[in-house]
mmCIF file of C-alpha atoms in Angstrom:
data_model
loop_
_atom_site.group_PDB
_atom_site.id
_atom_site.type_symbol
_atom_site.label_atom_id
_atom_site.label_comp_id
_atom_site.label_asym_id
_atom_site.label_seq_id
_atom_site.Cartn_x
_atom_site.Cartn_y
_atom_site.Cartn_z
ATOM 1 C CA UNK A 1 80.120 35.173 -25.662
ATOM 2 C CA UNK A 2 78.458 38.269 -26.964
ATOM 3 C CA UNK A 3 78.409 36.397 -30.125
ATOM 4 C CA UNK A 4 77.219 33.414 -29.091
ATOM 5 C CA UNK A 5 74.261 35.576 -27.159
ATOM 6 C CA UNK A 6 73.128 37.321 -30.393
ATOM 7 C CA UNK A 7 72.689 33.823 -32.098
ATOM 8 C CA UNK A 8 70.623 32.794 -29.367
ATOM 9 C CA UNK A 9 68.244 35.581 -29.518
ATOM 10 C CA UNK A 10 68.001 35.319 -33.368
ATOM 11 C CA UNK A 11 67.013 31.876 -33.224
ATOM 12 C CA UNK A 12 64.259 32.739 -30.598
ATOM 13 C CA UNK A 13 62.845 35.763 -33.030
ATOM 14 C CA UNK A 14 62.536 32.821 -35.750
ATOM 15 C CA UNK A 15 60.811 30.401 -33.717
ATOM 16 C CA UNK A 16 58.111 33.190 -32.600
ATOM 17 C CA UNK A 17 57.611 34.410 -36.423
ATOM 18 C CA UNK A 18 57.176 30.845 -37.382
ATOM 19 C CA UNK A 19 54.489 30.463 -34.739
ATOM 20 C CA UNK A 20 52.655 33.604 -35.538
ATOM 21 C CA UNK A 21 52.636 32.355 -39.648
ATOM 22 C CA UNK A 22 51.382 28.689 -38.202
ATOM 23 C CA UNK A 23 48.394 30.173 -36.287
ATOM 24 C CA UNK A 24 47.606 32.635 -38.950
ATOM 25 C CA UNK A 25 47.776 29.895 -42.094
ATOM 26 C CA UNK A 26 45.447 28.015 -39.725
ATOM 27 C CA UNK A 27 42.824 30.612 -39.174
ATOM 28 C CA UNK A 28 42.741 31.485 -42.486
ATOM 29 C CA UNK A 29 41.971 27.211 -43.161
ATOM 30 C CA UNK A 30 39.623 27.263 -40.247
ATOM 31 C CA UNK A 31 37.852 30.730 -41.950
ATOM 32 C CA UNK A 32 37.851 28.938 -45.290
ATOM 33 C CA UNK A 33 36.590 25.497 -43.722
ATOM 34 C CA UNK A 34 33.524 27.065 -42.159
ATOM 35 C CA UNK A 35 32.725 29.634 -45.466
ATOM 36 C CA UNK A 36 32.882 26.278 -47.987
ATOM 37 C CA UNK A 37 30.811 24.477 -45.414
ATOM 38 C CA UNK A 38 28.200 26.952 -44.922
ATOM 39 C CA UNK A 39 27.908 27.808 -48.743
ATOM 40 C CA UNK A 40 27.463 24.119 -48.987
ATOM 41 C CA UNK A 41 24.640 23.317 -46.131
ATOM 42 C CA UNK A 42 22.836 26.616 -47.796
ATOM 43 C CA UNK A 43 22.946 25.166 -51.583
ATOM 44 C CA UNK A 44 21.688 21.994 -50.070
ATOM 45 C CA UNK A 45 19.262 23.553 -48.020
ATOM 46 C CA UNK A 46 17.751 25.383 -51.242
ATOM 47 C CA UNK A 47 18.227 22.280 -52.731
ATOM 48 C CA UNK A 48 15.708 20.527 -50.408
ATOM 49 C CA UNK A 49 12.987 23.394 -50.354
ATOM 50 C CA UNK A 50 13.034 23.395 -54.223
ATOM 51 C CA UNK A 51 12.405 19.548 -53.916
ATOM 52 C CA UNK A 52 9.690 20.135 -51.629
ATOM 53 C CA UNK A 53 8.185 22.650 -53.592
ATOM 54 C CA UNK A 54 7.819 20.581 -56.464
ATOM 55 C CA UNK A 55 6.304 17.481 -54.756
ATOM 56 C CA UNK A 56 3.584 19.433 -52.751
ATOM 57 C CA UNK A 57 0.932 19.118 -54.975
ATOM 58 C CA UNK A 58 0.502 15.866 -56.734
ATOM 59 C CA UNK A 59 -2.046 17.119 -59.695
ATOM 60 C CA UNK A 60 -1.771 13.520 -61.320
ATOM 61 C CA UNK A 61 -3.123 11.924 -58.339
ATOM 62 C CA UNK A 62 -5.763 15.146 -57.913
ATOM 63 C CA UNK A 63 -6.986 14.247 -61.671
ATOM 64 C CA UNK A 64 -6.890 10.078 -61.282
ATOM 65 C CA UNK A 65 -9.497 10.222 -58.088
ATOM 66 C CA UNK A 66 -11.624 13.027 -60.737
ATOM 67 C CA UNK A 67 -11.785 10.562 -63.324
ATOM 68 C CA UNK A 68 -12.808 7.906 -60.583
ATOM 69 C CA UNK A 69 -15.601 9.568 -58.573
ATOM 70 C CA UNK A 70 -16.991 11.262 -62.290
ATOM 71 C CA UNK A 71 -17.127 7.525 -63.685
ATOM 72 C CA UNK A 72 -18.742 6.161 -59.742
ATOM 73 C CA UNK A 73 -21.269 9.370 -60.808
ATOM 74 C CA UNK A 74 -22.192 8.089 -64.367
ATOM 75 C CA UNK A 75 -22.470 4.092 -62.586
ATOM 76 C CA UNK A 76 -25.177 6.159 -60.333
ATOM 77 C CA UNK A 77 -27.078 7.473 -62.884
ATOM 78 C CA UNK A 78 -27.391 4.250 -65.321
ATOM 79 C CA UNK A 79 -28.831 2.373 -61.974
ATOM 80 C CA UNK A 80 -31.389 5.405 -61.587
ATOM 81 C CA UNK A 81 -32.405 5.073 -65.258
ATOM 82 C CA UNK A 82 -32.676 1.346 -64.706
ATOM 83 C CA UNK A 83 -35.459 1.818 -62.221
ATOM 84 C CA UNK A 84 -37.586 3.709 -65.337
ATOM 85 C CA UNK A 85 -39.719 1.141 -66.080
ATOM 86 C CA UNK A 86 -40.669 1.205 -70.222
ATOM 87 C CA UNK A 87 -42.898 -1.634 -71.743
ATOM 88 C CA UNK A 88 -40.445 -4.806 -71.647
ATOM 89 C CA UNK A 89 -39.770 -6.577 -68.661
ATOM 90 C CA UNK A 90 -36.500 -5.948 -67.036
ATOM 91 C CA UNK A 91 -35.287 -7.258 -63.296
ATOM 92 C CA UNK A 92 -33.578 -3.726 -63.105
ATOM 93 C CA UNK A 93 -37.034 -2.324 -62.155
ATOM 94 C CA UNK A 94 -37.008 -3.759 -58.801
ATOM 95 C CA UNK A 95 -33.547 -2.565 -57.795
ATOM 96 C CA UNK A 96 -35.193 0.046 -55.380
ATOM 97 C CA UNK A 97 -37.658 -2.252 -53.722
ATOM 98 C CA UNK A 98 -36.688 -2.976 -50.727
ATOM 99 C CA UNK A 99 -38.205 -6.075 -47.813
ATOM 100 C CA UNK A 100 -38.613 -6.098 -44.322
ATOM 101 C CA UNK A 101 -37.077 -9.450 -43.425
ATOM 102 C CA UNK A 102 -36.949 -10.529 -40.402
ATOM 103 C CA UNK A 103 -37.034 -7.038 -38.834
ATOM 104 C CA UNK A 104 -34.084 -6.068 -41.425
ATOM 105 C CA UNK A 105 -34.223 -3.711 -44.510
ATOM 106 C CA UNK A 106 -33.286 -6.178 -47.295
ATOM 107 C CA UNK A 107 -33.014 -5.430 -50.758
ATOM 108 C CA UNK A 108 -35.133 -7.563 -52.987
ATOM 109 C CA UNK A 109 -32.345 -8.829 -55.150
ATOM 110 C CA UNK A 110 -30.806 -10.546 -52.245
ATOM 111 C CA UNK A 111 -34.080 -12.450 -51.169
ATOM 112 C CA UNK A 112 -34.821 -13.703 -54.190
ATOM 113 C CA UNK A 113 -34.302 -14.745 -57.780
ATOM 114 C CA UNK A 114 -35.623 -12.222 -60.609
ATOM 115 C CA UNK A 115 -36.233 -13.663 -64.349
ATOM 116 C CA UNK A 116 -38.132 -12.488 -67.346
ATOM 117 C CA UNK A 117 -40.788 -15.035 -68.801
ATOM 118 C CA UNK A 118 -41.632 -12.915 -71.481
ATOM 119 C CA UNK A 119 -40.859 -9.734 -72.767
ATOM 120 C CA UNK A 120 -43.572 -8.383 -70.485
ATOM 121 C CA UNK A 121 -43.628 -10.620 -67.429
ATOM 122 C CA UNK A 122 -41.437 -10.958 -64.595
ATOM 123 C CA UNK A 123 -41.219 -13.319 -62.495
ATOM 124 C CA UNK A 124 -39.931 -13.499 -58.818
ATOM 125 C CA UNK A 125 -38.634 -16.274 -57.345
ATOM 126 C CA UNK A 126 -37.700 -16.557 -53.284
ATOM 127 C CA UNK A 127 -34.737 -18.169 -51.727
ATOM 128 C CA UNK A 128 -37.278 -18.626 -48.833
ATOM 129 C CA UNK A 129 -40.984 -18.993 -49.209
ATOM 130 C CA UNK A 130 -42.063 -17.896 -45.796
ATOM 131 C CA UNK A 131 -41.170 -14.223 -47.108
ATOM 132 C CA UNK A 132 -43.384 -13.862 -50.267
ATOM 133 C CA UNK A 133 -46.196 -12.005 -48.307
ATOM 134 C CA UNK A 134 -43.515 -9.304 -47.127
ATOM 135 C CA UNK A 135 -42.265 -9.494 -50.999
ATOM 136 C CA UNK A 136 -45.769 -8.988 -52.029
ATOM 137 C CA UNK A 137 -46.258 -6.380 -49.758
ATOM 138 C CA UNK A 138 -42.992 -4.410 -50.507
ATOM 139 C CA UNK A 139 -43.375 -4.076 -54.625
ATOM 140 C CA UNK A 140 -47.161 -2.678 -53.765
ATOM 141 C CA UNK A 141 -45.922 -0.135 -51.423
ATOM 142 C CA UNK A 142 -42.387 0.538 -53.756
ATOM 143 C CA UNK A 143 -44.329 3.552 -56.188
ATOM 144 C CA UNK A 144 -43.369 1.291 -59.167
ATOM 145 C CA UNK A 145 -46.920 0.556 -60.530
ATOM 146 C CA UNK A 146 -46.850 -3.063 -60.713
ATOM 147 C CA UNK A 147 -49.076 -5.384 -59.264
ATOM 148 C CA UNK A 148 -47.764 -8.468 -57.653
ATOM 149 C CA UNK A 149 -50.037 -11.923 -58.706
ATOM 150 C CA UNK A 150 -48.669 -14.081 -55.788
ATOM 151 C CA UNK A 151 -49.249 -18.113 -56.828
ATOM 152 C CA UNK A 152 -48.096 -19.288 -53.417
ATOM 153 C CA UNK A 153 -44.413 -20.070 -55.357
ATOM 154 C CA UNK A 154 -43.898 -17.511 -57.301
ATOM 155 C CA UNK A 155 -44.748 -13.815 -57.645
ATOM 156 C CA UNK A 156 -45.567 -12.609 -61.501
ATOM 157 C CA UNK A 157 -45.382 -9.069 -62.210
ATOM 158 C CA UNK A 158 -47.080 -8.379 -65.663
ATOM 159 C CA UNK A 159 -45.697 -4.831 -67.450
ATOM 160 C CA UNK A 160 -48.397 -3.351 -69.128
ATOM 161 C CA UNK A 161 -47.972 -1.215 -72.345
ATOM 162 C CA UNK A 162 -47.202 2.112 -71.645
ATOM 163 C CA UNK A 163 -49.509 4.836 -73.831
ATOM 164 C CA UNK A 164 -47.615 7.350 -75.678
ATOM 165 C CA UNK A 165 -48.347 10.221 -73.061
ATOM 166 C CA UNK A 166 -46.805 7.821 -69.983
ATOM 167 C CA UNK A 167 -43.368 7.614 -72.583
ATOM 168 C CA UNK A 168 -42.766 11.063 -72.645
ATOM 169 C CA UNK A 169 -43.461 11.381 -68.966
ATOM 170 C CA UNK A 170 -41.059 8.912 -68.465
ATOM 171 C CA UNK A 171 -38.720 10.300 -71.458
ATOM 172 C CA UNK A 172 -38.514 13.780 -69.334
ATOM 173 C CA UNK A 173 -38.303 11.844 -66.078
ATOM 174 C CA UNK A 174 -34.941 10.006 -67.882
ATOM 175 C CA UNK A 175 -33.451 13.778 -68.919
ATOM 176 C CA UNK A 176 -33.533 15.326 -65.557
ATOM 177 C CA UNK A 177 -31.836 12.287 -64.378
ATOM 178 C CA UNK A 178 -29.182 13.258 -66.493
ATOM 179 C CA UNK A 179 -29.244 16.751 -65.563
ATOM 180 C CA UNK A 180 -28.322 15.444 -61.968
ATOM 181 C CA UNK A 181 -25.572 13.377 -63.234
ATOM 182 C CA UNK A 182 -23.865 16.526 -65.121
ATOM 183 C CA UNK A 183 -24.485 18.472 -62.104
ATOM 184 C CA UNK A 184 -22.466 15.973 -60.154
ATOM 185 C CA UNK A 185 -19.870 15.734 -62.660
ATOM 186 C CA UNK A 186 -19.812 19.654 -62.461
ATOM 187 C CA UNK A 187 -19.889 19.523 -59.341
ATOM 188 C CA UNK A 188 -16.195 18.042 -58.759
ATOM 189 C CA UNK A 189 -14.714 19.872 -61.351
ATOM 190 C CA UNK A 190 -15.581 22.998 -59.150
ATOM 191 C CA UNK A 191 -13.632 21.085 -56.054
ATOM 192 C CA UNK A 192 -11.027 20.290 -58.283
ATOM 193 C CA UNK A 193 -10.209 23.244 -59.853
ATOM 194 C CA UNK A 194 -10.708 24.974 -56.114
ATOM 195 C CA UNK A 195 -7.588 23.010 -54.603
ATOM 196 C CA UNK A 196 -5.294 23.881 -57.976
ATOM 197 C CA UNK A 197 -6.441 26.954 -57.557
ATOM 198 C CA UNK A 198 -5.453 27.155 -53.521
ATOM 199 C CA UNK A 199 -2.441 25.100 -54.679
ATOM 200 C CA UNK A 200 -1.037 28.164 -57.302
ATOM 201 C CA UNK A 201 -1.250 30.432 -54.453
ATOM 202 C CA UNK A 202 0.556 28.291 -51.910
ATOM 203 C CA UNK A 203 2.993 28.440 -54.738
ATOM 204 C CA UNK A 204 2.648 24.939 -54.157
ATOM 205 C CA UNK A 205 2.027 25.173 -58.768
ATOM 206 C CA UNK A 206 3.322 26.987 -61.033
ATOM 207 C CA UNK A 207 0.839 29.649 -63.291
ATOM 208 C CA UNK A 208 1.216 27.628 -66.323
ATOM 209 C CA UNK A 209 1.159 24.130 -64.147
ATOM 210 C CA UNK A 210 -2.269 25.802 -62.513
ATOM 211 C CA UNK A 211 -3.922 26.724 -66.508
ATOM 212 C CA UNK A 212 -2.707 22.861 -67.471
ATOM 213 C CA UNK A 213 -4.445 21.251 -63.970
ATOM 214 C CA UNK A 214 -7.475 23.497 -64.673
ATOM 215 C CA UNK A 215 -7.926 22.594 -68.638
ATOM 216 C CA UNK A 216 -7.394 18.673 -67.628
ATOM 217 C CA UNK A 217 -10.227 19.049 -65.252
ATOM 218 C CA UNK A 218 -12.432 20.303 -67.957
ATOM 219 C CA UNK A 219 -11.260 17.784 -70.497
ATOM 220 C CA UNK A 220 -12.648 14.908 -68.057
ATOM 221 C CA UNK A 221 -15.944 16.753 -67.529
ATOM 222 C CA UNK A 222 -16.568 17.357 -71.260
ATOM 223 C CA UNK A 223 -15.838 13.770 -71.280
ATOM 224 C CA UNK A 224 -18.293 12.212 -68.741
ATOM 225 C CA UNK A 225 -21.013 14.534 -69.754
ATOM 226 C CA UNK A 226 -20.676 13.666 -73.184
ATOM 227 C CA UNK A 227 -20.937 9.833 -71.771
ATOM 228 C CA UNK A 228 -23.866 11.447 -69.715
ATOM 229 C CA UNK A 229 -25.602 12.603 -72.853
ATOM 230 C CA UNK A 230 -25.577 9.047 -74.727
ATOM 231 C CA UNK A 231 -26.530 7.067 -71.745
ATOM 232 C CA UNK A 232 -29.609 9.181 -71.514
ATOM 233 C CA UNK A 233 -30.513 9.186 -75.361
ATOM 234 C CA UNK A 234 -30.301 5.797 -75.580
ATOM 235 C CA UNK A 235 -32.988 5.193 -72.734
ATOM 236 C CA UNK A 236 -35.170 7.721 -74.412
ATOM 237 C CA UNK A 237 -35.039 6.008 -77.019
ATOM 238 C CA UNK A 238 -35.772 2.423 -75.442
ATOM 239 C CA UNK A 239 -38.616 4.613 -73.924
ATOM 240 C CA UNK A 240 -39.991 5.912 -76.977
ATOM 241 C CA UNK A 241 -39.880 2.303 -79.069
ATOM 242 C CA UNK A 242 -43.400 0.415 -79.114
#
């Protein structure tokens, strides 16, 4: 019986150690679990911000709408050197004059037709007759130095010559013109460089990413002022021919 007693008691000691080893190997799997799984969210979590980082600033998109409101600046400034009149006829001289129709501010272009006759001789045809006195009126009170010869159908604007002291008044009138326009074009390389600047020290870019946003913005504004330098010397010149 004694015997039989101390078996009992053995196999109870056994059970209990086995128990003990279970819980243990399982806290130790539990401990493991949560390390592996917080070394994982952490890496991912790094793995996001890094993503993040490097779609914060989007420096392509920055230099695209640069290129577009420089080339909407140069559009500007050949429809302001338009409106120089020189000694041909052109209908781009009357792009500024503008009609009270009907109560309404109405650029010319839209009330009526405008043709050249002659190389010195425009002529102005409206959509609706009843407005040629307010057309007549408009081009004598526009500052272009025409005078309107109103036939009851038509309206004939004559250019006359332009002496060679009116060119070069008109030649410098066509150069500060295109000072404005490289002032504008300046003008957003200054914003642009500003927000890659403001972007580097977010640490939103990169030093080297900042210098390559910075010389791109100055590659497009050597470009449109270049573009704003032949558009200009080539109405001089149309000024300048007799």
């Amino acid at each position: 019986m004694h015997r039989t007693l101390s078996i009992l008691v053995l196999g109870i000691c056994l059970v209990v150690a086995a128990s003990f080893s279970l819980v243990g190997s399982s806290s130790t799997f539990v401990q493991r679990s949560s390390t592996t799984e917080m070394k994982f969210s952490y890496h991912s979590t790094t793995r996001n911000m890094l993503s993040m980082e490097a779609g914060d600033f989007d420096t392509k998109g920055l230099m695209k709408d640069a290129e577009k409101r420089m080339k909407k600046s140069l559009e500007s400034l050949v429809d302001n050197l338009n409106t120089i009149r020189t000694g041909r006829a052109s209908p781009a001289i009357l792009d500024r004059v503008n009609v009270m129709y009907y109560e309404v501010e109405t650029p010319l272009n839209q009330l009526a037709g405008i043709s050249t006759s002659s190389a010195t001789q425009l002529v102005v045809s409206p959509y609706d007759k009843s407005a040629l006195k307010d057309i007549e009126r408009a081009i004598l009170e526009s500052g272009i130095g025409l005078t309107p010869n109103n036939d009851g159908d038509v309206i004939r604007l004559n250019i006359p010559p332009l002496t060679e002291e009116r060119r070069k008044e008109l030649s410098k009138d066509a150069k500060a013109i295109g000072e404005e326009g490289k002032v504008a074009v300046r003008n957003i390389r200054r914003d642009v460089v500003d927000k890659v600047k403001k972007a580097e020290k977010a640490n939103d870019l990169s030093k080297d990413q900042s210098k390559d946003g910075q010389d791109e913005a100055q590659k497009l504004t050597d470009k449109y002022t270049k573009k704003v330098d032949e558009v200009v010397a080539e109405k001089e010149a149309d000024i300048m021919k007799i």
